Coordinates of C-alpha atoms in Angstrom, one line a residue:
Chain A
M1382 CA 0.1 0.0 0.2
A1383 CA 2.9 2.4 0.8
E1384 CA 3.3 3.6 -2.9
Y1385 CA 4.8 6.8 -1.4
S1386 CA 8.0 6.3 0.7
A1387 CA 11.3 7.8 0.9
F1388 CA 12.5 4.3 -1.1
S1389 CA 9.9 5.1 -3.7
L1390 CA 10.7 8.5 -4.4
L1391 CA 14.5 7.8 -4.5
A1392 CA 13.8 5.0 -7.0
N1393 CA 11.4 7.2 -9.1
A1394 CA 14.0 10.2 -8.9
L1395 CA 16.6 7.7 -10.6
K1396 CA 14.1 6.6 -13.3
G1397 CA 13.1 10.0 -14.3
N1398 CA 9.8 10.0 -12.6
K1399 CA 8.3 8.1 -15.4
D1400 CA 6.7 5.5 -13.2
W1401 CA 4.3 7.2 -11.2
K1402 CA 0.9 6.0 -11.4
P1403 CA -2.1 8.4 -11.2
A1404 CA -3.6 8.7 -8.0
W1405 CA -7.0 7.3 -8.8
R1406 CA -8.7 6.0 -12.1
K1407 CA -11.0 7.9 -14.4
P1408 CA -13.8 5.0 -14.5
D1409 CA -17.1 5.3 -16.8
P1410 CA -20.0 5.1 -14.1
K1411 CA -21.7 1.6 -13.8
A1412 CA -25.2 1.0 -14.2
S1413 CA -26.0 0.8 -10.4
Y1414 CA -24.0 1.2 -7.1
D1415 CA -24.7 0.5 -3.1
V1416 CA -23.9 4.1 -2.5
I1417 CA -23.9 7.1 -4.6
I1418 CA -22.5 10.1 -3.2
I1419 CA -23.1 13.3 -4.8
G1420 CA -20.3 15.9 -4.7
G1421 CA -16.4 15.0 -4.7
G1422 CA -15.3 17.6 -2.3
G1423 CA -13.4 16.5 0.6
H1424 CA -16.5 15.6 2.7
G1425 CA -17.6 13.4 -0.2
L1426 CA -14.6 11.7 -0.7
A1427 CA -13.8 11.3 2.9
T1428 CA -17.5 10.0 3.0
A1429 CA -16.4 7.3 0.4
Y1430 CA -12.8 6.3 2.0
Y1431 CA -14.4 6.1 5.5
L1432 CA -17.3 3.8 3.8
A1433 CA -14.9 1.3 2.3
K1434 CA -12.6 1.4 4.9
E1435 CA -14.7 1.3 8.2
H1436 CA -17.8 -0.3 6.9
G1437 CA -16.4 -2.6 3.8
I1438 CA -18.6 -1.0 1.5
T1439 CA -16.8 -0.7 -1.7
N1440 CA -19.2 -0.8 -4.8
V1441 CA -19.4 3.4 -4.1
A1442 CA -19.5 6.0 -6.7
V1443 CA -18.5 9.8 -6.0
L1444 CA -20.0 12.0 -8.5
E1445 CA -18.4 15.3 -8.8
K1446 CA -20.0 18.0 -11.2
G1447 CA -16.6 19.6 -12.2
W1448 CA -13.2 18.2 -11.4
L1449 CA -11.9 16.7 -8.2
G1450 CA -11.5 19.5 -5.4
S1451 CA -12.6 22.3 -7.6
G1452 CA -15.3 23.7 -4.9
N1453 CA -14.8 24.7 -1.4
V1454 CA -12.2 22.0 -0.5
G1455 CA -9.7 24.1 -3.0
R1456 CA -10.9 27.1 -1.7
N1457 CA -10.7 27.6 1.9
T1458 CA -8.1 29.2 4.1
T1459 CA -6.9 25.7 5.7
A1460 CA -7.3 26.3 9.2
V1461 CA -8.0 23.2 11.6
R1462 CA -9.3 23.7 15.2
S1463 CA -11.8 22.5 17.8
N1464 CA -12.3 25.6 20.1
Y1465 CA -16.1 25.3 20.3
L1466 CA -18.3 26.4 23.0
L1467 CA -21.2 23.8 23.0
P1468 CA -20.6 20.3 23.8
A1469 CA -21.8 19.0 20.8
N1470 CA -19.8 21.0 18.3
T1471 CA -16.4 20.3 20.5
R1472 CA -16.9 16.4 21.0
F1473 CA -17.5 16.4 17.2
Y1474 CA -14.6 18.8 16.1
E1475 CA -12.1 17.5 18.7
H1476 CA -12.8 13.8 17.0
S1477 CA -12.0 15.6 13.5
M1478 CA -9.0 17.0 15.2
K1479 CA -7.8 13.5 16.2
L1480 CA -8.3 11.9 13.0
W1481 CA -6.4 14.8 11.3
E1482 CA -3.4 14.1 13.9
N1483 CA -2.8 10.9 12.0
L1484 CA -4.4 11.5 8.6
S1485 CA -1.1 11.9 6.8
H1486 CA 0.2 8.4 8.0
E1487 CA -3.6 6.9 7.6
L1488 CA -3.6 8.0 3.9
N1489 CA 0.0 7.6 3.0
Y1490 CA -0.4 11.0 1.6
N1491 CA 1.4 14.0 3.1
V1492 CA -1.9 16.6 3.9
M1493 CA 0.9 18.8 5.5
F1494 CA -1.0 19.1 8.7
S1495 CA 0.6 21.5 10.8
Q1496 CA -0.2 22.0 14.5
R1497 CA 0.9 25.9 14.7
G1498 CA -1.8 26.7 17.4
C1499 CA -4.7 29.1 16.6
L1500 CA -4.8 32.3 18.4
N1501 CA -8.1 34.2 19.1
L1502 CA -7.3 37.4 20.1
A1503 CA -9.5 39.5 22.8
H1504 CA -9.7 43.3 22.7
T1505 CA -11.9 44.3 25.9
P1506 CA -12.0 42.6 29.6
A1507 CA -15.3 41.2 28.9
Q1508 CA -14.3 39.5 25.5
F1509 CA -11.5 37.7 27.5
D1510 CA -13.9 36.5 29.9
D1511 CA -16.0 35.0 27.6
Y1512 CA -12.8 33.4 25.9
A1513 CA -11.7 32.0 29.7
R1514 CA -15.3 30.8 29.6
R1515 CA -15.0 28.9 26.0
G1516 CA -11.6 27.7 27.3
N1517 CA -12.9 26.2 30.5
A1518 CA -15.9 24.4 28.4
M1519 CA -13.2 23.2 26.0
R1520 CA -10.7 21.8 28.6
H1521 CA -13.7 20.2 30.3
L1522 CA -14.2 17.9 27.6
G1523 CA -10.7 17.1 27.1
V1524 CA -9.5 19.8 24.6
D1525 CA -6.6 22.0 25.0
A1526 CA -7.2 25.7 25.5
E1527 CA -4.8 28.4 27.2
L1528 CA -5.2 32.1 28.0
M1529 CA -2.6 34.1 27.1
T1530 CA -1.3 37.7 28.1
P1531 CA -0.5 40.4 25.8
A1532 CA 3.2 39.9 26.5
Q1533 CA 3.2 36.2 25.8
I1534 CA 1.2 37.0 22.5
K1535 CA 3.9 39.6 21.7
R1536 CA 6.7 37.0 21.7
L1537 CA 4.5 34.7 19.6
I1538 CA 3.6 37.1 17.0
S1539 CA 6.4 39.9 16.9
A1540 CA 4.7 42.1 14.2
L1541 CA 1.2 42.1 16.0
D1542 CA 0.3 46.0 17.4
I1543 CA 0.1 45.2 21.2
S1544 CA 0.4 49.1 22.3
D1545 CA -2.3 51.1 24.1
S1546 CA -2.6 52.9 20.9
A1547 CA -3.5 50.2 18.6
R1548 CA -7.1 50.9 17.0
F1549 CA -8.1 47.9 19.4
P1550 CA -5.8 47.1 22.1
V1551 CA -5.3 43.4 22.5
V1552 CA -5.9 42.5 26.3
G1553 CA -5.2 38.8 25.8
G1554 CA -6.2 35.8 23.7
L1555 CA -7.3 32.0 23.5
M1556 CA -5.0 29.6 22.2
Q1557 CA -5.8 26.2 21.1
R1558 CA -1.8 24.7 20.6
R1559 CA -3.1 21.6 18.8
A1560 CA -4.9 23.6 16.3
G1561 CA -3.3 24.5 12.6
T1562 CA -3.3 24.2 9.0
A1563 CA -3.4 21.6 6.3
R1564 CA -2.9 21.6 2.6
H1565 CA -6.1 21.4 1.7
D1566 CA -5.7 20.1 -2.1
A1567 CA -3.8 17.1 -0.6
V1568 CA -6.7 16.2 1.7
A1569 CA -9.0 16.0 -1.5
W1570 CA -6.3 14.2 -3.2
G1571 CA -5.5 11.9 -0.3
Y1572 CA -9.0 10.9 0.3
A1573 CA -9.5 10.2 -3.4
R1574 CA -6.7 8.0 -3.8
G1575 CA -7.5 6.1 -0.4
A1576 CA -10.9 5.6 -1.8
D1577 CA -10.1 4.6 -5.1
R1578 CA -7.6 2.2 -4.2
R1579 CA -10.3 0.4 -2.1
G1580 CA -12.6 0.1 -5.0
V1581 CA -14.7 3.4 -4.8
D1582 CA -15.4 4.8 -8.4
I1583 CA -14.7 8.5 -8.7
I1584 CA -16.3 10.0 -11.5
E1585 CA -15.6 13.6 -12.5
N1586 CA -17.4 16.0 -14.7
C1587 CA -20.5 14.0 -13.7
E1588 CA -23.2 16.7 -13.1
V1589 CA -26.5 15.2 -11.2
T1590 CA -29.5 16.5 -12.9
G1591 CA -32.4 14.8 -11.2
F1592 CA -33.3 11.9 -8.9
L1593 CA -34.5 8.6 -10.0
R1594 CA -37.6 7.9 -7.6
D1595 CA -40.0 5.0 -6.6
G1596 CA -42.7 6.9 -5.0
D1597 CA -41.2 8.8 -2.2
R1598 CA -37.7 6.4 -2.2
V1599 CA -35.0 8.1 -3.9
T1600 CA -33.6 4.9 -5.9
G1601 CA -30.8 6.8 -8.1
V1602 CA -29.9 9.7 -10.0
A1603 CA -30.2 11.3 -13.3
T1604 CA -27.0 12.8 -14.5
S1605 CA -25.1 14.2 -17.5
R1606 CA -23.6 10.8 -18.0
G1607 CA -26.6 8.9 -17.9
D1608 CA -29.3 7.5 -15.0
I1609 CA -27.1 5.6 -12.3
R1610 CA -29.1 3.6 -9.9
A1611 CA -28.4 2.8 -6.3
K1612 CA -29.8 1.6 -2.9
K1613 CA -28.5 4.9 -0.9
V1614 CA -28.1 8.3 -2.2
A1615 CA -25.9 10.4 -0.1
V1616 CA -25.8 14.3 -0.8
A1617 CA -22.5 16.1 0.5
V1618 CA -22.6 19.6 -1.9
A1619 CA -22.3 22.1 0.6
G1620 CA -23.3 25.4 -1.0
S1621 CA -25.2 23.9 -3.8
T1622 CA -27.7 22.1 -1.4
G1623 CA -30.7 24.1 -2.1
R1624 CA -30.0 23.7 -5.9
V1625 CA -29.4 19.6 -5.7
M1626 CA -32.3 19.1 -2.7
Q1627 CA -34.8 21.3 -5.1
L1628 CA -34.3 18.8 -7.8
A1629 CA -35.4 15.9 -5.5
G1630 CA -38.5 18.1 -4.8
V1631 CA -37.4 19.5 -1.4
E1632 CA -38.6 23.1 -1.8
T1633 CA -37.0 24.4 1.4
M1634 CA -34.3 23.8 4.0
P1635 CA -32.8 25.7 6.9
I1636 CA -30.0 26.9 4.7
E1637 CA -28.9 30.0 2.9
S1638 CA -26.0 30.0 0.2
H1639 CA -23.9 33.0 0.7
V1640 CA -20.2 33.9 -0.9
L1641 CA -17.2 33.8 1.6
Q1642 CA -14.0 35.7 0.0
A1643 CA -10.4 34.7 0.3
F1644 CA -6.9 36.5 -0.3
V1645 CA -3.5 35.3 -0.3
T1646 CA -0.5 38.2 -0.3
E1647 CA 2.7 37.9 -2.5
S1648 CA 5.4 35.3 -0.5
L1649 CA 6.9 36.8 2.2
K1650 CA 9.9 35.2 4.6
P1651 CA 8.5 33.6 7.7
F1652 CA 6.1 36.3 9.2
I1653 CA 3.6 34.5 11.5
D1654 CA 4.0 30.7 12.5
T1655 CA 0.5 30.3 14.1
V1656 CA -3.0 31.2 13.2
V1657 CA -4.3 34.3 14.4
T1658 CA -8.0 35.7 14.7
F1659 CA -9.1 39.3 15.3
G1660 CA -11.6 39.5 18.0
M1661 CA -13.2 43.0 17.1
G1662 CA -14.5 42.2 13.5
H1663 CA -14.0 39.0 11.8
F1664 CA -10.3 38.4 10.4
Y1665 CA -8.1 35.3 10.3
M1666 CA -4.6 34.9 8.9
S1667 CA -1.9 32.2 8.6
Q1668 CA 1.2 31.9 6.3
S1669 CA 1.4 29.2 3.9
D1670 CA 4.6 27.3 3.5
K1671 CA 5.1 29.0 0.1
G1672 CA 5.6 32.3 2.0
G1673 CA 2.1 34.1 1.2
L1674 CA -0.5 35.2 3.9
I1675 CA -3.7 33.7 3.4
Y1676 CA -6.3 35.6 5.3
G1677 CA -10.0 36.2 5.2
G1678 CA -13.1 37.8 7.1
D1679 CA -16.7 37.7 6.9
I1680 CA -19.2 36.7 4.3
D1681 CA -20.3 39.2 1.9
G1682 CA -23.9 39.0 4.0
Y1683 CA -26.5 38.3 1.1
N1684 CA -27.7 35.1 -0.8
S1685 CA -25.2 34.2 -3.6
Y1686 CA -24.0 31.1 -5.8
A1687 CA -21.5 33.6 -7.6
Q1688 CA -18.4 32.1 -6.4
R1689 CA -17.2 35.9 -6.0
G1690 CA -17.6 38.7 -4.0
N1691 CA -18.0 42.6 -3.8
L1692 CA -15.4 44.9 -2.6
P1693 CA -16.8 46.5 0.4
I1694 CA -15.5 43.2 2.2
V1695 CA -12.5 43.2 0.5
D1696 CA -12.1 46.8 2.0
E1697 CA -13.2 45.6 5.5
V1698 CA -10.8 42.6 5.7
M1699 CA -7.8 44.7 4.5
S1700 CA -8.6 47.2 7.0
E1701 CA -8.8 44.5 9.8
M1702 CA -5.6 43.3 8.8
L1703 CA -3.8 46.5 9.2
A1704 CA -5.6 47.5 12.7
L1705 CA -3.7 43.8 13.7
F1706 CA -0.5 44.4 11.5
P1707 CA 0.5 48.1 10.4
G1708 CA 3.5 46.5 9.0
L1709 CA 1.8 44.8 6.1
A1710 CA 0.4 48.0 4.6
R1711 CA 2.8 47.5 1.7
V1712 CA 2.1 44.3 0.9
R1713 CA 0.5 43.3 -2.1
M1714 CA -2.3 41.0 -2.6
L1715 CA -1.7 38.2 -5.2
R1716 CA -5.0 36.9 -5.4
S1717 CA -8.6 37.0 -4.2
W1718 CA -11.5 34.2 -5.0
G1719 CA -14.9 33.1 -3.5
G1720 CA -16.6 30.1 -2.5
V1721 CA -20.3 29.4 -1.7
C1722 CA -21.1 28.5 1.6
D1723 CA -24.2 26.7 3.0
M1724 CA -25.0 28.5 6.1
S1725 CA -27.2 26.7 8.4
M1726 CA -30.0 28.6 10.9
D1727 CA -27.9 27.8 13.4
G1728 CA -24.3 27.8 12.6
S1729 CA -24.0 24.2 13.2
P1730 CA -23.9 21.2 10.3
I1731 CA -26.4 18.9 9.3
I1732 CA -25.6 15.0 9.0
T1733 CA -28.7 12.7 8.7
T1734 CA -30.7 10.0 7.0
G1735 CA -33.3 11.5 5.3
P1736 CA -35.1 13.5 4.3
L1737 CA -36.5 11.2 1.8
P1738 CA -36.3 7.7 2.0
G1739 CA -32.9 6.4 0.4
M1740 CA -31.3 9.5 0.7
Y1741 CA -28.7 11.0 3.3
L1742 CA -28.1 14.7 3.8
N1743 CA -24.7 16.2 4.9
C1744 CA -24.7 20.2 4.7
G1745 CA -24.9 23.2 6.8
W1746 CA -21.4 23.6 7.1
C1747 CA -21.4 27.6 7.3
Y1748 CA -17.7 28.4 6.3
G1749 CA -15.8 26.2 8.6
G1750 CA -16.1 22.7 6.9
F1751 CA -12.6 22.1 6.2
K1752 CA -11.5 21.3 9.6
A1753 CA -14.5 19.0 10.0
T1754 CA -13.5 16.9 6.9
P1755 CA -12.4 13.7 8.5
A1756 CA -15.2 13.7 11.2
S1757 CA -18.0 14.5 8.6
G1758 CA -17.0 11.7 6.5
W1759 CA -16.4 9.6 9.0
C1760 CA -19.6 10.1 10.9
F1761 CA -21.5 10.4 7.1
A1762 CA -19.9 7.1 6.3
W1763 CA -21.4 5.9 9.7
T1764 CA -25.1 7.1 9.2
I1765 CA -25.3 5.9 5.8
A1766 CA -23.7 2.3 6.6
K1767 CA -25.8 1.6 9.7
D1768 CA -29.0 4.0 9.1
Q1769 CA -28.5 5.9 12.1
P1770 CA -26.7 8.7 13.3
H1771 CA -23.2 7.9 15.6
D1772 CA -23.4 9.4 19.0
L1773 CA -21.1 12.2 17.6
N1774 CA -23.7 13.5 15.0
A1775 CA -26.8 12.4 16.6
P1776 CA -27.3 16.2 17.7
F1777 CA -26.9 17.4 14.0
T1778 CA -30.3 16.6 12.5
L1779 CA -32.6 18.4 10.0
D1780 CA -35.6 18.7 12.1
R1781 CA -33.8 20.0 15.2
F1782 CA -34.9 23.6 13.8
H1783 CA -38.6 22.7 14.0
R1784 CA -38.1 21.0 17.4
G1785 CA -36.1 23.7 19.2
L1786 CA -33.2 22.0 19.6
L1787 CA -30.7 24.2 18.2
I1788 CA -26.8 24.3 18.3
D1789 CA -26.2 27.9 18.4
D1790 CA -22.5 28.5 19.4
K1791 CA -22.4 32.0 18.9
G1792 CA -26.0 32.4 20.1
Q1793 CA -26.9 35.0 16.9
G1794 CA -30.5 33.3 16.2
A1795 CA -32.0 32.1 12.8
N1796 CA -30.0 34.8 10.9
P1797 CA -27.6 33.0 8.5
R1798 CA -25.3 35.9 7.6
L1799 CA -24.5 36.4 11.1
H1800 CA -23.1 33.0 12.1
Chain B
M728 CA -23.0 46.1 -6.9
L729 CA -25.3 49.0 -7.4
I730 CA -28.8 49.0 -5.8
T731 CA -31.0 51.9 -7.7
C732 CA -32.9 53.3 -4.8
P733 CA -36.4 54.5 -6.1
Y734 CA -35.9 57.6 -3.7
C735 CA -31.9 58.3 -4.0
G736 CA -30.9 56.9 -7.4
P737 CA -28.2 54.2 -7.9
R738 CA -25.9 53.8 -4.8
D739 CA -23.1 51.7 -4.1
V740 CA -24.0 48.7 -1.9
I741 CA -22.2 49.5 1.1
E742 CA -25.0 51.9 1.7
F743 CA -27.7 49.3 2.0
T744 CA -28.1 46.4 4.7
Y745 CA -29.2 43.0 3.6
Q746 CA -32.7 42.4 5.6
G747 CA -33.0 38.5 3.9
D748 CA -35.0 36.6 1.9
G749 CA -38.2 38.3 1.1
N750 CA -40.2 35.1 0.0
R751 CA -41.3 34.6 3.9
D752 CA -44.7 34.9 5.0
R753 CA -45.1 36.2 8.2
P754 CA -47.9 34.3 10.0
D755 CA -50.5 36.7 11.9
P756 CA -48.8 37.8 15.4
A757 CA -52.0 35.9 17.0
S758 CA -51.1 33.0 15.2
Q759 CA -50.7 29.5 17.1
N760 CA -49.7 27.5 14.2
F761 CA -46.2 26.4 15.2
E762 CA -45.5 24.8 11.8
A763 CA -46.4 28.1 10.3
W764 CA -43.7 30.2 12.7
N765 CA -41.3 27.3 12.1
A766 CA -41.2 27.6 8.5
Y767 CA -41.4 31.3 8.7
V768 CA -38.2 31.5 10.9
Y769 CA -36.2 28.9 9.5
D770 CA -37.0 27.5 6.2
R771 CA -35.6 29.4 2.9
L772 CA -36.0 28.8 -0.7
N773 CA -32.5 29.5 -1.3
P774 CA -32.9 29.7 -5.1
A775 CA -30.0 29.9 -7.5
G776 CA -31.1 32.3 -9.7
D777 CA -33.8 35.6 -9.2
H778 CA -34.5 35.8 -5.6
N779 CA -37.0 37.9 -4.0
E780 CA -35.0 40.0 -1.2
I781 CA -35.6 42.6 1.2
W782 CA -32.9 45.6 1.6
Q783 CA -32.9 48.6 3.5
H784 CA -31.3 52.1 2.4
S785 CA -29.7 52.4 6.0
G786 CA -26.8 54.7 4.9
G787 CA -29.3 56.6 2.8
C788 CA -33.0 57.6 2.9
R789 CA -33.4 54.4 5.4
A790 CA -36.5 53.0 3.3
H791 CA -37.0 49.3 3.1
L792 CA -36.8 48.0 -0.2
R793 CA -38.4 45.2 -2.3
V794 CA -35.2 44.2 -4.6
V795 CA -35.4 41.1 -7.1
R796 CA -31.9 39.9 -7.5
N797 CA -30.0 37.2 -9.1
T798 CA -27.9 35.0 -6.9
L799 CA -25.8 33.8 -9.7
T800 CA -24.8 37.0 -11.4
H801 CA -25.5 39.8 -8.5
E802 CA -27.4 41.3 -11.1
I803 CA -30.6 43.5 -9.6
L804 CA -33.6 43.3 -11.6
S805 CA -35.9 45.3 -10.1
V806 CA -36.3 47.8 -6.8
A807 CA -39.4 48.9 -5.1
F808 CA -40.8 50.3 -1.9
M809 CA -41.7 47.8 0.5
R810 CA -44.4 49.9 2.0
G811 CA -48.0 47.9 1.2
T812 CA -46.1 45.0 -0.9
H813 CA -45.7 42.7 2.0
T814 CA -48.4 39.7 1.8
S815 CA -49.0 39.5 5.5
T816 CA -49.3 43.1 5.9
A817 CA -51.5 43.6 3.1
R818 CA -53.6 40.6 4.6
R819 CA -53.7 42.0 8.0
K820 CA -54.9 45.6 6.6
A821 CA -57.6 43.7 4.2
E822 CA -59.0 41.8 7.5
D823 CA -59.0 44.9 9.3
K824 CA -61.2 46.8 7.0
S825 CA -63.4 43.6 6.9

């Protein structure tokens, strides 16, 4: 199995790198499968991988509208963390963190998971108290968290303006040392390769155009490459959830699709070796191994499927960056892009059976789906294989909104643009 | 993105506040139909294409506006004053008169 090793690297180098095999096949779709997963992003591929590995279900197809990893798995800002307040979220994301910690080894694929820490800055005493509360809640469930003073923060991030004359002076921070970043493309490719090696068909450029039905029951999908039947059809399409569910006749969902922009600067010498977030607005930044600063802020705040945003948010994100790091004023931005986020009504995801017989649903990731990729796939695979949720995703139902069982980590209410 | 306010003319989106989905029908305040309330609060059509929205010109005349905007292209198709157009408001007024 270990095709990638120091030995294979050396052997291929000596042979002029001519013997590397494609990481996954390009099969034509079969007429039927045990399980079809719609969406070849991180979550769909991870689901296929864990279905094959944990549950022995290998007659699986992953259908991807574009090319593999062309959606949000290749558009996010790569932060991985489990610093939530509410137990349902903390348990789920900590499970994900534990899977991350062994992921490169598990997949025999270097996902470049780097536990460089994630620091939330506090700018008022009240916010610092709130972070202390969240840190305590995390530690209560066995997750690492520590409060930091401005002096400790300055030693960690020397470029940060912690002076009293800063626009929003820093009074402290909450650090999760085990948090960090991972190479997002490698996560998609690693899961794809792992699933493919176990017999899963990954079918790219195959858009789902409708659902095959037997009464209420979903029995397959109509696609741009023909009809494909399946005993179970799983939907993991993030920002396109509304569109795909409407094809199945589900008119409304507790989801709005919004656009989130992200940015990268030209490459710099090592500048910051952690992930830092701003507490007086919405801004987060880390540095990639190539040297670019990767950063982003809030969603644009109106419904969008456009995968591109508008200038007001660009302006806001740059202002926030300069409030923290005045020294970056003359660094040039290299690229910006947008991804479509499936904003749920309480900011938490949905991983569940249904809502139709024969269907399984994974959505509502807001703009935090990347860190969840391993646990999302792991729990979704469990749910599909056993027709019931695992304890970890049992709270993430679709009907929790109508039953008053919301998981609203930020306490923002049913206003998706604020989560 | 420019929104043409019927009172102020074309203005940059930064002057406006998005008030959300304009397709939702608020039940009568006295209604005890929980399903209708739940649907109003949580369920969204979320279309890819033309979308009925409510915006407020909060950095201008402060009027609430009914906007039809394409969620795939961000093109603004129509803008009108909100006043008197909301279905439940219209219904309540009709009930008041009866």
